[in-house]
Amino acid sequence: MADGPVAELLLRRLEASDGGLDSADLAAELGVEHQAVVGAVKSLQALGKVIEAELRSTKRWELTSEGEEIAQEGSHEARVFRSIPPEGLAQSELMRLPSGKVGFSKAMSNKWIRVDKSTADGPRVFRVVDSMEDDVQRRLQMVQRGQAEKLGEKERSELRKRKLLAEVTLKTYWVSKGSAFSTSISKQETELSPEMISSGSWRDRPFKPYNFLAQGVLPDSGHLHPLLKVRSQFRQIFLEMGFTEMPTDNFIESSFWNFDALFQPQQHPARDQHDTFFLRDPAEALQLPMDYVQRVKRTHSQGGYGSQGYKYTWKLDEARKNLLRTHTTSASARVLYRLAQKKPFTPAKYFSIDRVFRNETLDATHLAEFHQIEGVVADHGLTLGHLMGILREFFSKLGITQLRFKPAYNPYTEPSMEVFSYHPGLKKWVEVGNSGVFRPEMLLPMGLPENVSVIAWGLSLERPTMIKYGINNIRELVGHKVNLQMVYDSPLCRLDAKPRPPPTQEAA
Amino acid sequence: MPTVSVKRDLLFQALGRTYTDEEFDELCFEFGLELDEITSEKEIISKEQGSIKAAGASDVVLYKIDVPANRYDLLCLEGLVRGLQVFKERIKAPVYKRVMPDGKIQKLIITEETAKIRPFAVAAVLRNIKFTKGRYDSFIELQEKLHQNICRKRALVAIGTHDLDTLSGPFTYTAKRPSDIKFKPLNKTKEYTACELMNIYKTDNHLKQYLHIIENKPLYPVIYDSNGVVLSMPPIINGDHSRITVNTRNVFIECTGTDFTKAKIVLDIIVTMFSEYCEKQFTVEAAEVVFPNGKSYTFPELAYRKEIVRADLINKKVGIRETPENLAKLLTRMYLKSEVIGDGNQIEIEIPPTRADIIHACDIVEDAAIAYGYNNIQMTLPKTYTIANQFPLNKLTELLRHDMAAAGFTEVLTFALCSQEDIADKLGVDISATKAVHISNPKTAEFQVARTTLLPGLLKTIAANRKMPLPLKLFEISDIVIKDSNTDVGAKNYRHLCAVYYNKNPGFEIIHGLLDRIMQLLDVPPGEDKAGYVIRASEGPAFFPGRCAEIFARGQSIGKLGVLHPDVITKFELTMPCSSLEINIEPFL
């Protein structure tokens, strides 16, 4: 069984032909639309090597509908000429004929007719010659007969200017026998069906090949947000390293826990209205651990624990002021304070990843809220070398192996070090985190033993995520203005995997 | 972090050698500085105001160097050079000396009227100083840097420097009614009263930021000489009479403030930096300040303090094994002259007046580590053995969000801060009924309150994604904040789960089905009994009447679900029906 009558006819003709045939010729011979032949060619092509088909485009001259009319009825000027009797015709009357206007001026310029303006009842038109040759009609008829090539270039272009002739491009196929040519092609099945399986008919059926270049249909599914996918990976890394997650579900914090407990003086610029969101309601913390508050107050204003202190008047009112926490270190301070109350001291490793808030001017890399990642280790005898060692392990889990450390200043860590990593893309060292050893003025008032050191580091969640997913504007990653398509399309987060190679230029 | 800009060639001249940009960057990194930018005046102006304005500007190369916020001694070329030269052991740290004048000591008398506004003042004299244009500019620039940083924009301390030869002591620091203060200020041609000046400076781009410090006070601080000449009206402006110039030889420095410690530090920094150019290098002439209680003090303090730190403590804190002698050498390179004393394990460290940042042994440990080189320290892993635990609320959240995505919903991440309108007006609720916490100093309406519900964030996400194919199925599991007087700060977070379905039909059954799925995941069976969950017809201003139900689980109300009210849909600039679900997941811990 052939794939439709046209395909069957095509195969027969092809078998009889010498070398091949043209699809347009075949259409003309069969008296069918060319499109029907093209369809047959395509369906035969899909069967494999039955036929070879080469696309050709040929240019052809065709008459326009006006051209067809003229080929039939004669040119406008000829029609005007014929309509004039020997005694002449009033010009006004001639103009009313269908071909009047165009035909009149052409017949005039051909000098077939003349106008006599001296007659009494208006201008009259008379023949000048007795007979004429209607070249326009003759040439158009030649085109109709497929002899357009016999016309001169000039003649064709004149006819084209008169919109009687048009050049059309015709795409045709030159069809020849393929390596598996056969006139008895059976129809291919598209899909396997339950009936075929039960009847076993699939054994005898040919199947239409799949187009493996086409895209599949994506499954209907939900998606996780890329930033939170990265958050999950960081949680995973900390858990792998034995760190316990700190509670951070308190966006509202007192200045005491956010600043004072960290030995950050009350005049510190971070405590300025310009940098921190303070609360109007509830404006002040209701309870503070007053014993501990007294020790903090003394350390700030007078010193103690081996410190000179900052020597200023520490105010409780300032410490009571509520704010939106500016870092998760406030939560770390609460956890360390609780750890200090447990006797005897037990070493601890903590982490947190949560939102923090800054009253910042917003731009492509700064938002009023972002996520902070923080790691803390409390133990006897921790060194700067330990801090660097643990940072090396942490960052190597992110796929970052080239690190170096720069001295820095943080109000609550001493020594402090900024962590830089070499960015092969940017070809320079970029800051990837901040770290240090918490100051004794922070730890000792909490009640931690003197020989216990606490090392800590922090980084933002957004920055590595933006690098990971190649996002330049933070607003395309966080908040309600993100494009959901970005969320739909984002890949798995595998921090230690090599980034995908840049797309290669395809040979065009 | 303050940024100091210095002329590269002047810097190299003072350092006695040149560096490539990379070499200098490396030196900065090692020392804890950051070479932030290499630029020129021309480039700066051209960036800010266009290349036409920059045409005449200088193209001398400038280094912009970030300095740690506690190192006030590195805020000028003089200090940077001294710090780096000592670090590289090319010079020894100079010793700063306070000396008594040959003649009468300059006296500054504080009257009691200053008590309520700006009670402290300190003073000193730089005698026989020799400015050049470069030194003079650096002197002015240092004062500006100090004002912006340690002085907290002049609120804590304000500096006035004067040509002593135009004045005659003793000086009086007092406070007067603004209408009673009249003088010719710097850069003006006639006298004004303090009231007039405050008005004039309201439009002065540089000075207007300081006006608030005294603006509404009944008395303004002012310093006079014995002839009634106004030296300054701190913290706003100096008098024109005593202005210093490149030719000034004797400089009277006064620092007034509300923080005595910081005023003393600021004075110490200025005189230690610029006594380098005095005839007797690194000497500073003392001045006497008499306080209202009659007590008299001599400034600058220029105090040297000694600390003793055990060498093994430094080694233990850093994680190195250096001899006490080596450690003393390292510290000396950090401008902390040190020597080994006692049993040979103790290091005595002299803290100079320039290093007010050294307040604890840990600061000394850090400097030893910097001089040793952070990147030379052997990395080791701490032996701290611990068992990791997840925070239960986050553990539950992580589990749920994966199954929410598996149920076909897409996770969004929206802001915890929003406008009052988002959580109240747009949901048809009065703001007072939300129990929201309010921010006192938002820069824009987007940060007026902390959200009390996740729904507005989800609806805003849909509004920004109206071009996406329907249906949109979104969820978020995150914290909201409610006022709560039972907590220490008066507010509490709650972990909410919110989901919305947005399509041509409301799809209540889909949101309802999602609730059933969530309950299945949480192992809560349907049913009226104590362990189960039910939904009961309810109402809420955000929901279409008759299309809202309250969710009860394990005996308590945990949230609502329903079809959103058309008014809510419209107010969030949406056009399609929408159903939503929001519950508190904390009862399932």
Short mmCIF file of C-alpha atoms in Angstrom, two decimals, chain A residues 270 274-277 324-328 356-362 367-370 372 412, chain B residues 417 443 447:
data_model
loop_
_atom_site.label_atom_id
_atom_site.label_comp_id
_atom_site.label_asym_id
_atom_site.label_seq_id
_atom_site.Cartn_x
_atom_site.Cartn_y
_atom_site.Cartn_z
CA ALA A 270 26.50 50.92 62.36
CA HIS A 274 21.18 55.66 58.35
CA ASP A 275 22.38 52.08 58.54
CA THR A 276 19.95 50.21 60.77
CA PHE A 277 16.16 49.83 60.83
CA LEU A 324 15.69 44.54 62.76
CA ARG A 325 18.84 42.52 63.31
CA THR A 326 21.71 43.71 61.14
CA HIS A 327 23.51 40.38 61.31
CA THR A 328 22.88 36.86 62.55
CA VAL A 356 19.44 40.19 58.07
CA PHE A 357 18.37 43.77 57.45
CA ARG A 358 20.22 46.98 56.58
CA ASN A 359 18.80 50.43 55.99
CA GLU A 360 20.91 50.69 52.84
CA THR A 361 20.62 52.59 49.64
CA LEU A 362 19.47 49.96 47.17
CA LEU A 367 19.06 45.07 49.12
CA ALA A 368 17.54 46.10 52.44
CA GLU A 369 17.46 42.44 53.40
CA PHE A 370 19.76 39.59 52.55
CA GLN A 372 23.92 35.81 56.11
CA TYR A 412 33.86 42.23 67.66
CA LEU B 417 9.62 43.96 54.94
CA LYS B 443 13.73 55.35 53.69
CA PHE B 447 10.03 49.12 54.47
#
